[in-house]
Amino acid sequence: SLVIMGLYCMTVELDVIIEKGLWHGFNGPAFVSIFVSAIGGLIVAAVLKFADAVLKGYATAISVVLTGVMSMLLFGTHLNILYFLGIGNVISAVMLYSATDLDRLLC
């Protein structure tokens, strides 16, 4: 996809790249976003290497929950009731998956 996007960029925006440079418009937040995505990719690779598929699914669900909550706290994003119900589902699923001797405690 990098080659395809590079060819597309060269055909559509070549005059702008020659005039202003390839890195025009990249600022601090853009580099932070790229860095965070790279670290996230490394974390996903570590999870895939050492964990099973179920745990990877729960890690993905928790990351979605944390992203929504951080977006609410940092950027003022309004989350509706369905999102909070989903948070409750994720938390209960993770707790049920990681619980030991759950049948002994409930019965």
PDB file of C-alpha atoms in Angstrom:
ATOM      1  CA  SER A   1       0.000   0.000   0.000  1.00  0.00           C
ATOM      2  CA  LEU A   2       2.970   2.324   0.559  1.00  0.00           C
ATOM      3  CA  VAL A   3       4.032   1.932  -3.062  1.00  0.00           C
ATOM      4  CA  ILE A   4       0.495   2.532  -4.327  1.00  0.00           C
ATOM      5  CA  MET A   5       0.041   5.640  -2.173  1.00  0.00           C
ATOM      6  CA  GLY A   6       3.500   6.907  -3.176  1.00  0.00           C
ATOM      7  CA  LEU A   7       2.664   6.530  -6.871  1.00  0.00           C
ATOM      8  CA  TYR A   8      -0.705   8.207  -6.347  1.00  0.00           C
ATOM      9  CA  CYS A   9       0.923  11.080  -4.493  1.00  0.00           C
ATOM     10  CA  MET A  10       3.568  11.504  -7.185  1.00  0.00           C
ATOM     11  CA  THR A  11       0.964  11.632  -9.960  1.00  0.00           C
ATOM     12  CA  VAL A  12      -1.527  13.935  -8.244  1.00  0.00           C
ATOM     13  CA  GLU A  13       0.591  16.198  -6.019  1.00  0.00           C
ATOM     14  CA  LEU A  14       4.015  16.232  -7.680  1.00  0.00           C
ATOM     15  CA  ASP A  15       4.050  20.009  -8.268  1.00  0.00           C
ATOM     16  CA  VAL A  16       3.177  20.726  -4.620  1.00  0.00           C
ATOM     17  CA  ILE A  17       5.863  18.293  -3.410  1.00  0.00           C
ATOM     18  CA  ILE A  18       8.480  19.932  -5.618  1.00  0.00           C
ATOM     19  CA  GLU A  19       7.426  23.432  -4.530  1.00  0.00           C
ATOM     20  CA  LYS A  20       6.983  22.915  -0.758  1.00  0.00           C
ATOM     21  CA  GLY A  21       8.823  19.673  -0.036  1.00  0.00           C
ATOM     22  CA  LEU A  22       7.711  16.193   0.934  1.00  0.00           C
ATOM     23  CA  TRP A  23       7.361  16.919   4.667  1.00  0.00           C
ATOM     24  CA  HIS A  24       5.326  20.133   4.311  1.00  0.00           C
ATOM     25  CA  GLY A  25       2.494  20.159   6.849  1.00  0.00           C
ATOM     26  CA  PHE A  26       4.074  17.629   9.192  1.00  0.00           C
ATOM     27  CA  ASN A  27       4.266  19.117  12.669  1.00  0.00           C
ATOM     28  CA  GLY A  28       4.728  17.841  16.204  1.00  0.00           C
ATOM     29  CA  PRO A  29       1.290  16.260  16.618  1.00  0.00           C
ATOM     30  CA  ALA A  30       1.684  14.409  13.308  1.00  0.00           C
ATOM     31  CA  PHE A  31       4.983  12.914  14.411  1.00  0.00           C
ATOM     32  CA  VAL A  32       3.511  11.981  17.809  1.00  0.00           C
ATOM     33  CA  SER A  33       0.630  10.252  16.044  1.00  0.00           C
ATOM     34  CA  ILE A  34       3.037   8.265  13.873  1.00  0.00           C
ATOM     35  CA  PHE A  35       5.151   7.342  16.905  1.00  0.00           C
ATOM     36  CA  VAL A  36       2.103   6.175  18.880  1.00  0.00           C
ATOM     37  CA  SER A  37       0.923   4.068  15.934  1.00  0.00           C
ATOM     38  CA  ALA A  38       4.359   2.477  15.630  1.00  0.00           C
ATOM     39  CA  ILE A  39       4.490   1.659  19.350  1.00  0.00           C
ATOM     40  CA  GLY A  40       0.964   0.283  19.120  1.00  0.00           C
ATOM     41  CA  GLY A  41       2.034  -1.984  16.280  1.00  0.00           C
ATOM     42  CA  LEU A  42       4.934  -3.305  18.340  1.00  0.00           C
ATOM     43  CA  ILE A  43       2.602  -3.952  21.271  1.00  0.00           C
ATOM     44  CA  VAL A  44       0.182  -5.820  19.000  1.00  0.00           C
ATOM     45  CA  ALA A  45       3.054  -7.929  17.688  1.00  0.00           C
ATOM     46  CA  ALA A  46       4.089  -8.791  21.256  1.00  0.00           C
ATOM     47  CA  VAL A  47       0.512  -9.708  22.178  1.00  0.00           C
ATOM     48  CA  LEU A  48       0.168 -11.916  19.115  1.00  0.00           C
ATOM     49  CA  LYS A  49       3.438 -13.650  19.915  1.00  0.00           C
ATOM     50  CA  PHE A  50       2.753 -14.425  23.571  1.00  0.00           C
ATOM     51  CA  ALA A  51      -1.051 -14.583  23.879  1.00  0.00           C
ATOM     52  CA  ASP A  52      -3.850 -16.631  22.415  1.00  0.00           C
ATOM     53  CA  ALA A  53      -6.590 -15.376  20.108  1.00  0.00           C
ATOM     54  CA  VAL A  54      -9.170 -14.878  22.883  1.00  0.00           C
ATOM     55  CA  LEU A  55      -6.803 -12.728  24.902  1.00  0.00           C
ATOM     56  CA  LYS A  56      -5.970 -10.722  21.769  1.00  0.00           C
ATOM     57  CA  GLY A  57      -9.683 -10.057  21.287  1.00  0.00           C
ATOM     58  CA  TYR A  58     -10.017  -8.839  24.854  1.00  0.00           C
ATOM     59  CA  ALA A  59      -6.924  -6.646  24.461  1.00  0.00           C
ATOM     60  CA  THR A  60      -8.479  -5.083  21.369  1.00  0.00           C
ATOM     61  CA  ALA A  61     -11.755  -4.460  23.197  1.00  0.00           C
ATOM     62  CA  ILE A  62      -9.964  -2.867  26.150  1.00  0.00           C
ATOM     63  CA  SER A  63      -7.963  -0.649  23.801  1.00  0.00           C
ATOM     64  CA  VAL A  64     -11.188   0.559  22.166  1.00  0.00           C
ATOM     65  CA  VAL A  65     -12.654   1.341  25.585  1.00  0.00           C
ATOM     66  CA  LEU A  66      -9.530   3.198  26.710  1.00  0.00           C
ATOM     67  CA  THR A  67      -9.372   5.140  23.445  1.00  0.00           C
ATOM     68  CA  GLY A  68     -12.976   6.275  23.876  1.00  0.00           C
ATOM     69  CA  VAL A  69     -12.493   7.263  27.498  1.00  0.00           C
ATOM     70  CA  MET A  70      -9.266   9.142  26.748  1.00  0.00           C
ATOM     71  CA  SER A  71     -10.988  10.885  23.833  1.00  0.00           C
ATOM     72  CA  MET A  72     -13.764  11.926  26.203  1.00  0.00           C
ATOM     73  CA  LEU A  73     -11.308  13.242  28.789  1.00  0.00           C
ATOM     74  CA  LEU A  74      -8.835  14.930  26.451  1.00  0.00           C
ATOM     75  CA  PHE A  75     -11.002  16.173  23.589  1.00  0.00           C
ATOM     76  CA  GLY A  76     -14.467  16.451  25.109  1.00  0.00           C
ATOM     77  CA  THR A  77     -16.002  13.760  22.899  1.00  0.00           C
ATOM     78  CA  HIS A  78     -19.570  12.975  23.918  1.00  0.00           C
ATOM     79  CA  LEU A  79     -20.124   9.257  24.432  1.00  0.00           C
ATOM     80  CA  ASN A  80     -23.674   7.930  24.460  1.00  0.00           C
ATOM     81  CA  ILE A  81     -25.254   5.331  26.726  1.00  0.00           C
ATOM     82  CA  LEU A  82     -24.550   2.481  24.303  1.00  0.00           C
ATOM     83  CA  TYR A  83     -20.818   3.110  24.614  1.00  0.00           C
ATOM     84  CA  PHE A  84     -20.998   2.883  28.387  1.00  0.00           C
ATOM     85  CA  LEU A  85     -23.069  -0.308  28.137  1.00  0.00           C
ATOM     86  CA  GLY A  86     -20.333  -1.684  25.878  1.00  0.00           C
ATOM     87  CA  ILE A  87     -17.732  -0.722  28.479  1.00  0.00           C
ATOM     88  CA  GLY A  88     -19.684  -2.722  31.043  1.00  0.00           C
ATOM     89  CA  ASN A  89     -19.791  -5.705  28.679  1.00  0.00           C
ATOM     90  CA  VAL A  90     -16.045  -5.551  28.061  1.00  0.00           C
ATOM     91  CA  ILE A  91     -15.220  -5.275  31.762  1.00  0.00           C
ATOM     92  CA  SER A  92     -17.509  -8.164  32.697  1.00  0.00           C
ATOM     93  CA  ALA A  93     -16.168 -10.338  29.861  1.00  0.00           C
ATOM     94  CA  VAL A  94     -12.563  -9.731  30.894  1.00  0.00           C
ATOM     95  CA  MET A  95     -13.370 -10.438  34.524  1.00  0.00           C
ATOM     96  CA  LEU A  96     -15.234 -13.646  33.649  1.00  0.00           C
ATOM     97  CA  TYR A  97     -12.403 -14.813  31.394  1.00  0.00           C
ATOM     98  CA  SER A  98      -9.682 -14.152  33.925  1.00  0.00           C
ATOM     99  CA  ALA A  99     -11.589 -15.376  37.003  1.00  0.00           C
ATOM    100  CA  THR A 100     -10.303 -18.495  38.722  1.00  0.00           C
ATOM    101  CA  ASP A 101     -12.641 -20.928  40.481  1.00  0.00           C
ATOM    102  CA  LEU A 102     -15.673 -18.983  39.352  1.00  0.00           C
ATOM    103  CA  ASP A 103     -17.951 -22.018  39.530  1.00  0.00           C
ATOM    104  CA  ARG A 104     -16.897 -22.663  43.146  1.00  0.00           C
ATOM    105  CA  LEU A 105     -17.624 -19.054  44.106  1.00  0.00           C
ATOM    106  CA  LEU A 106     -21.054 -18.951  42.448  1.00  0.00           C
ATOM    107  CA  CYS A 107     -22.348 -22.388  43.472  1.00  0.00           C
TER     108      CYS A 107
END
